[in-house]
């Protein structure tokens, strides 16, 4: 009977003693994902989980994107004002160095808010959970205002231990809201804002709302062009 050879290379220590397997004996990590539209309570759920981990004696740290400066720079803040200190970073792979290698090794749980803004989300989660044994709790938008995949959040679904899809309340009818409607005519994907820019809506009002937004844009474009042409004429006369 032929023997089975594992495709995983087993590293040995230089002196031949100690742990013969390259992987350490630390406990396996976990990845938990919280998604949903804006105003669904994703940050609240994230903070609740991280605080519960802290209250149980585990070491925790929170990270958010440095792009998000709406309510505070060095705190994760819910829409109702609840705060939790955090590391505001442009990318996740720099966290270990900034946090400190020794402190990172002792860390049990890492919370990540506004995860859609981190391009290195997948690589970080793989390393932190698979190799470093960390529990990662992530909150972010799964879709943008056009209901398309937003950032790398959906990329980590295959490596997640659990996925929680939250819903908000439709601002127009009160039904469950699964989508985020952008009120403005801005078309760039990353547009950070609050209730002045976005509202949670149900499917019906998302479709109707998109029709209204497009109609408003079509009305405003000619007006904007007329104003621009008028301004140019005034300049030419002067």
CSV table of C-alpha atoms in Angstrom, one decimal:
chain,number,residue,atom,x,y,z
A,1,UNK,CA,0.0,0.0,0.0
A,2,UNK,CA,1.5,3.3,-1.0
A,3,UNK,CA,2.0,5.9,1.7
A,4,UNK,CA,0.3,9.3,1.5
A,5,UNK,CA,2.6,12.3,1.3
A,6,UNK,CA,1.2,15.6,2.6
A,7,UNK,CA,1.5,18.5,0.2
A,8,UNK,CA,2.2,20.7,3.2
A,9,UNK,CA,5.9,21.1,3.9
A,10,UNK,CA,6.9,20.4,7.4
A,11,UNK,CA,9.7,22.7,8.6
A,12,UNK,CA,12.1,21.6,11.2
A,13,UNK,CA,14.1,23.7,13.7
A,14,UNK,CA,17.7,24.3,12.9
A,15,UNK,CA,19.1,22.2,15.7
A,16,UNK,CA,16.7,19.3,15.1
A,17,UNK,CA,14.9,19.8,18.4
A,18,UNK,CA,11.8,21.5,19.5
A,19,UNK,CA,8.7,21.8,17.4
A,20,UNK,CA,9.2,19.9,14.1
A,21,UNK,CA,6.1,21.3,12.5
A,22,UNK,CA,6.4,24.8,11.2
A,23,UNK,CA,2.9,25.7,12.3
A,24,UNK,CA,2.8,26.7,16.0
A,25,UNK,CA,0.5,25.2,18.6
A,26,UNK,CA,-1.5,28.4,19.0
A,27,UNK,CA,-5.3,28.1,18.8
A,28,UNK,CA,-6.9,28.5,15.4
A,29,UNK,CA,-8.3,31.9,14.7
A,30,UNK,CA,-11.8,32.9,13.5
A,31,UNK,CA,-13.3,35.3,11.0
A,32,UNK,CA,-16.8,36.7,11.6
A,33,UNK,CA,-18.5,39.1,9.1
A,34,UNK,CA,-21.3,41.6,9.7
A,35,UNK,CA,-22.7,43.2,6.6
A,36,UNK,CA,-25.8,45.2,5.5
A,37,UNK,CA,-26.8,48.6,4.2
A,38,UNK,CA,-26.1,51.8,5.9
A,39,UNK,CA,-27.9,52.5,9.2
A,40,UNK,CA,-28.4,48.8,9.8
A,41,UNK,CA,-26.5,48.8,13.1
A,42,UNK,CA,-23.3,47.1,11.8
A,43,UNK,CA,-21.0,49.1,13.9
A,44,UNK,CA,-23.2,48.7,17.0
A,45,UNK,CA,-23.1,44.9,16.5
A,46,UNK,CA,-19.4,45.0,16.0
A,47,UNK,CA,-18.8,47.0,19.2
A,48,UNK,CA,-21.2,44.7,21.2
A,49,UNK,CA,-19.1,41.7,20.1
A,50,UNK,CA,-15.8,43.3,20.8
A,51,UNK,CA,-16.9,44.6,24.2
A,52,UNK,CA,-18.2,41.1,25.1
A,53,UNK,CA,-14.8,39.6,24.2
A,54,UNK,CA,-13.1,42.2,26.3
A,55,UNK,CA,-15.4,41.6,29.3
A,56,UNK,CA,-14.6,37.9,29.1
A,57,UNK,CA,-10.9,38.7,29.7
A,58,UNK,CA,-9.6,38.6,26.1
A,59,UNK,CA,-7.3,41.3,24.7
A,60,UNK,CA,-9.0,43.4,22.0
A,61,UNK,CA,-8.1,46.1,19.5
A,62,UNK,CA,-10.3,48.0,17.0
A,63,UNK,CA,-9.3,49.3,13.6
A,64,UNK,CA,-11.1,51.6,11.1
A,65,UNK,CA,-10.1,53.2,7.8
A,66,UNK,CA,-8.4,56.5,8.1
A,67,UNK,CA,-10.7,57.7,5.3
A,68,UNK,CA,-13.6,57.8,7.8
A,69,UNK,CA,-13.4,61.0,9.7
A,70,UNK,CA,-17.1,61.7,10.0
A,71,UNK,CA,-17.5,61.6,13.8
A,72,UNK,CA,-14.0,61.1,15.2
A,73,UNK,CA,-10.5,60.4,14.1
A,74,UNK,CA,-9.3,57.8,16.6
A,75,UNK,CA,-12.6,56.3,17.6
A,76,UNK,CA,-15.2,54.0,16.1
A,77,UNK,CA,-18.5,55.8,16.5
A,78,UNK,CA,-22.0,54.5,15.9
A,79,UNK,CA,-24.7,56.7,14.4
A,80,UNK,CA,-26.2,57.2,17.8
A,81,UNK,CA,-22.9,58.4,19.3
A,82,UNK,CA,-21.4,55.3,21.0
A,83,UNK,CA,-17.6,55.5,20.9
A,84,UNK,CA,-14.7,53.0,21.1
A,85,UNK,CA,-11.0,53.9,20.7
A,86,UNK,CA,-9.4,52.5,17.6
A,87,UNK,CA,-6.5,52.6,15.2
A,88,UNK,CA,-7.3,54.6,12.1
A,89,UNK,CA,-5.1,53.2,9.3
A,90,UNK,CA,-4.8,53.4,5.5
A,91,UNK,CA,-4.2,49.7,5.3
A,92,UNK,CA,-4.4,46.6,7.6
A,93,UNK,CA,-1.1,45.0,7.0
A,94,UNK,CA,0.6,47.9,8.8
A,95,UNK,CA,-1.3,47.2,12.0
A,96,UNK,CA,1.2,44.8,13.5
A,97,UNK,CA,4.1,47.2,13.2
A,98,UNK,CA,2.1,50.2,14.5
A,99,UNK,CA,0.6,48.2,17.3
A,100,UNK,CA,3.9,46.6,18.3
A,101,UNK,CA,5.0,43.1,17.6
A,102,UNK,CA,4.9,41.9,21.3
A,103,UNK,CA,1.5,43.6,21.9
A,104,UNK,CA,0.2,42.0,18.7
A,105,UNK,CA,1.3,38.5,19.7
A,106,UNK,CA,-0.7,38.9,22.9
A,107,UNK,CA,-3.8,40.2,21.1
A,108,UNK,CA,-6.8,37.9,21.0
A,109,UNK,CA,-9.5,39.8,19.1
A,110,UNK,CA,-9.3,42.4,16.3
A,111,UNK,CA,-12.4,44.4,15.2
A,112,UNK,CA,-12.5,46.1,11.8
A,113,UNK,CA,-15.1,48.7,11.0
A,114,UNK,CA,-15.9,50.1,7.6
A,115,UNK,CA,-14.0,47.1,6.2
A,116,UNK,CA,-15.0,47.9,2.6
A,117,UNK,CA,-12.3,50.6,2.5
A,118,UNK,CA,-9.4,48.2,3.0
A,119,UNK,CA,-7.9,46.7,-0.2
A,120,UNK,CA,-5.8,44.2,1.8
A,121,UNK,CA,-8.7,42.9,3.8
A,122,UNK,CA,-8.5,39.3,2.5
A,123,UNK,CA,-4.7,39.0,2.9
A,124,UNK,CA,-4.9,40.4,6.4
A,125,UNK,CA,-7.7,38.1,7.5
A,126,UNK,CA,-5.9,35.0,6.1
A,127,UNK,CA,-2.7,35.9,8.0
A,128,UNK,CA,-4.3,37.0,11.2
A,129,UNK,CA,-6.7,34.1,11.6
A,130,UNK,CA,-4.9,31.3,9.8
A,131,UNK,CA,-1.4,31.9,11.0
A,132,UNK,CA,-1.6,34.2,14.0
A,133,UNK,CA,-4.7,32.6,15.7
A,134,UNK,CA,-6.6,35.9,16.0
A,135,UNK,CA,-10.4,36.3,16.1
A,136,UNK,CA,-11.4,38.8,13.5
A,137,UNK,CA,-14.8,40.6,13.6
A,138,UNK,CA,-15.5,42.6,10.5
A,139,UNK,CA,-18.3,45.1,9.9
A,140,UNK,CA,-18.8,46.7,6.4
A,141,UNK,CA,-21.0,47.3,3.5
A,142,UNK,CA,-21.5,44.3,1.2
A,143,UNK,CA,-22.8,46.5,-1.7
A,144,UNK,CA,-22.4,50.1,-2.9
A,145,UNK,CA,-25.2,52.5,-3.8
A,146,UNK,CA,-25.7,50.7,-7.1
A,147,UNK,CA,-26.0,47.3,-5.3
A,148,UNK,CA,-22.6,46.1,-6.7
A,149,UNK,CA,-19.9,44.5,-4.7
A,150,UNK,CA,-18.1,47.1,-2.5
A,151,UNK,CA,-14.4,46.7,-1.9
A,152,UNK,CA,-13.1,43.3,-0.6
A,153,UNK,CA,-15.8,42.5,1.9
A,154,UNK,CA,-17.4,39.8,-0.2
A,155,UNK,CA,-14.0,38.3,-0.9
A,156,UNK,CA,-13.7,37.1,2.7
A,157,UNK,CA,-17.0,35.3,2.7
A,158,UNK,CA,-15.3,32.0,1.7
A,159,UNK,CA,-12.9,32.2,4.7
A,160,UNK,CA,-15.5,33.3,7.2
A,161,UNK,CA,-16.7,31.3,10.2
A,162,UNK,CA,-20.0,33.2,10.3
A,163,UNK,CA,-21.8,35.8,8.3
A,164,UNK,CA,-24.5,38.1,9.7
A,165,UNK,CA,-26.7,40.1,7.3
A,166,UNK,CA,-28.4,43.0,9.1
A,167,UNK,CA,-31.2,45.1,7.8
A,168,UNK,CA,-32.3,48.7,8.5
A,169,UNK,CA,-35.7,50.2,8.4
A,170,UNK,CA,-36.8,51.8,5.1
A,171,UNK,CA,-36.9,55.5,5.5
A,172,UNK,CA,-39.9,55.8,3.2
A,173,UNK,CA,-42.3,53.1,4.2
A,174,UNK,CA,-40.9,51.4,7.4
A,175,UNK,CA,-40.4,48.0,5.8
A,176,UNK,CA,-37.1,46.1,6.1
A,177,UNK,CA,-34.4,47.9,4.2
A,178,UNK,CA,-31.7,45.8,2.4
A,179,UNK,CA,-30.2,48.6,0.3
A,180,UNK,CA,-28.6,52.0,0.5
A,181,UNK,CA,-30.0,54.8,-1.7
A,182,UNK,CA,-27.7,57.7,-2.5
A,183,UNK,CA,-29.6,61.0,-2.5
A,184,UNK,CA,-27.1,63.0,-4.5
A,185,UNK,CA,-26.1,62.8,-8.1
A,186,UNK,CA,-22.4,62.0,-7.3
A,187,UNK,CA,-21.3,58.9,-9.1
A,188,UNK,CA,-18.0,57.9,-7.5
A,189,UNK,CA,-18.2,54.7,-5.5
A,190,UNK,CA,-16.4,56.0,-2.4
A,191,UNK,CA,-18.4,58.9,-1.0
A,192,UNK,CA,-18.3,59.0,2.7
A,193,UNK,CA,-21.4,60.6,4.3
A,194,UNK,CA,-24.3,60.1,6.7
A,195,UNK,CA,-28.0,60.7,6.5
A,196,UNK,CA,-27.4,63.8,4.4
A,197,UNK,CA,-26.2,61.7,1.6
A,198,UNK,CA,-27.7,58.2,2.1
A,199,UNK,CA,-30.9,56.5,3.2
A,200,UNK,CA,-31.8,52.9,3.8
A,201,UNK,CA,-34.6,51.6,1.6
A,202,UNK,CA,-36.6,48.5,0.7
A,203,UNK,CA,-36.4,47.0,-2.7
A,204,UNK,CA,-39.4,48.9,-4.1
A,205,UNK,CA,-38.2,52.3,-2.9
A,206,UNK,CA,-34.7,51.6,-4.1
A,207,UNK,CA,-35.9,51.0,-7.6
A,208,UNK,CA,-38.3,54.0,-7.5
A,209,UNK,CA,-35.6,56.1,-5.8
A,210,UNK,CA,-33.1,55.3,-8.5
A,211,UNK,CA,-35.6,56.4,-11.2
A,212,UNK,CA,-36.2,59.7,-9.3
A,213,UNK,CA,-32.5,60.3,-8.9
A,214,UNK,CA,-31.8,59.7,-12.6
A,215,UNK,CA,-34.7,62.0,-13.5
A,216,UNK,CA,-33.4,64.7,-11.3
A,217,UNK,CA,-30.0,64.4,-12.8
A,218,UNK,CA,-31.4,64.7,-16.3
A,219,UNK,CA,-33.3,67.9,-15.2
A,220,UNK,CA,-30.3,69.4,-13.5
A,221,UNK,CA,-27.8,68.8,-16.3
A,222,UNK,CA,-29.4,71.2,-18.8
A,223,UNK,CA,-29.9,73.8,-16.1
A,224,UNK,CA,-26.2,73.5,-15.1
A,225,UNK,CA,-25.2,73.8,-18.7
A,226,UNK,CA,-27.3,76.9,-19.2
A,227,UNK,CA,-25.9,78.5,-16.1
A,228,UNK,CA,-22.3,77.7,-17.3
A,229,UNK,CA,-23.0,79.1,-20.8
A,230,UNK,CA,-24.6,82.2,-19.2
A,231,UNK,CA,-21.5,82.7,-17.0
A,232,UNK,CA,-19.2,82.4,-20.0
A,233,UNK,CA,-21.3,85.0,-21.9
A,234,UNK,CA,-21.0,87.4,-19.0
A,235,UNK,CA,-17.2,86.8,-18.9
A,236,UNK,CA,-17.0,87.5,-22.6
A,237,UNK,CA,-19.0,90.7,-22.3
A,238,UNK,CA,-16.9,91.9,-19.5
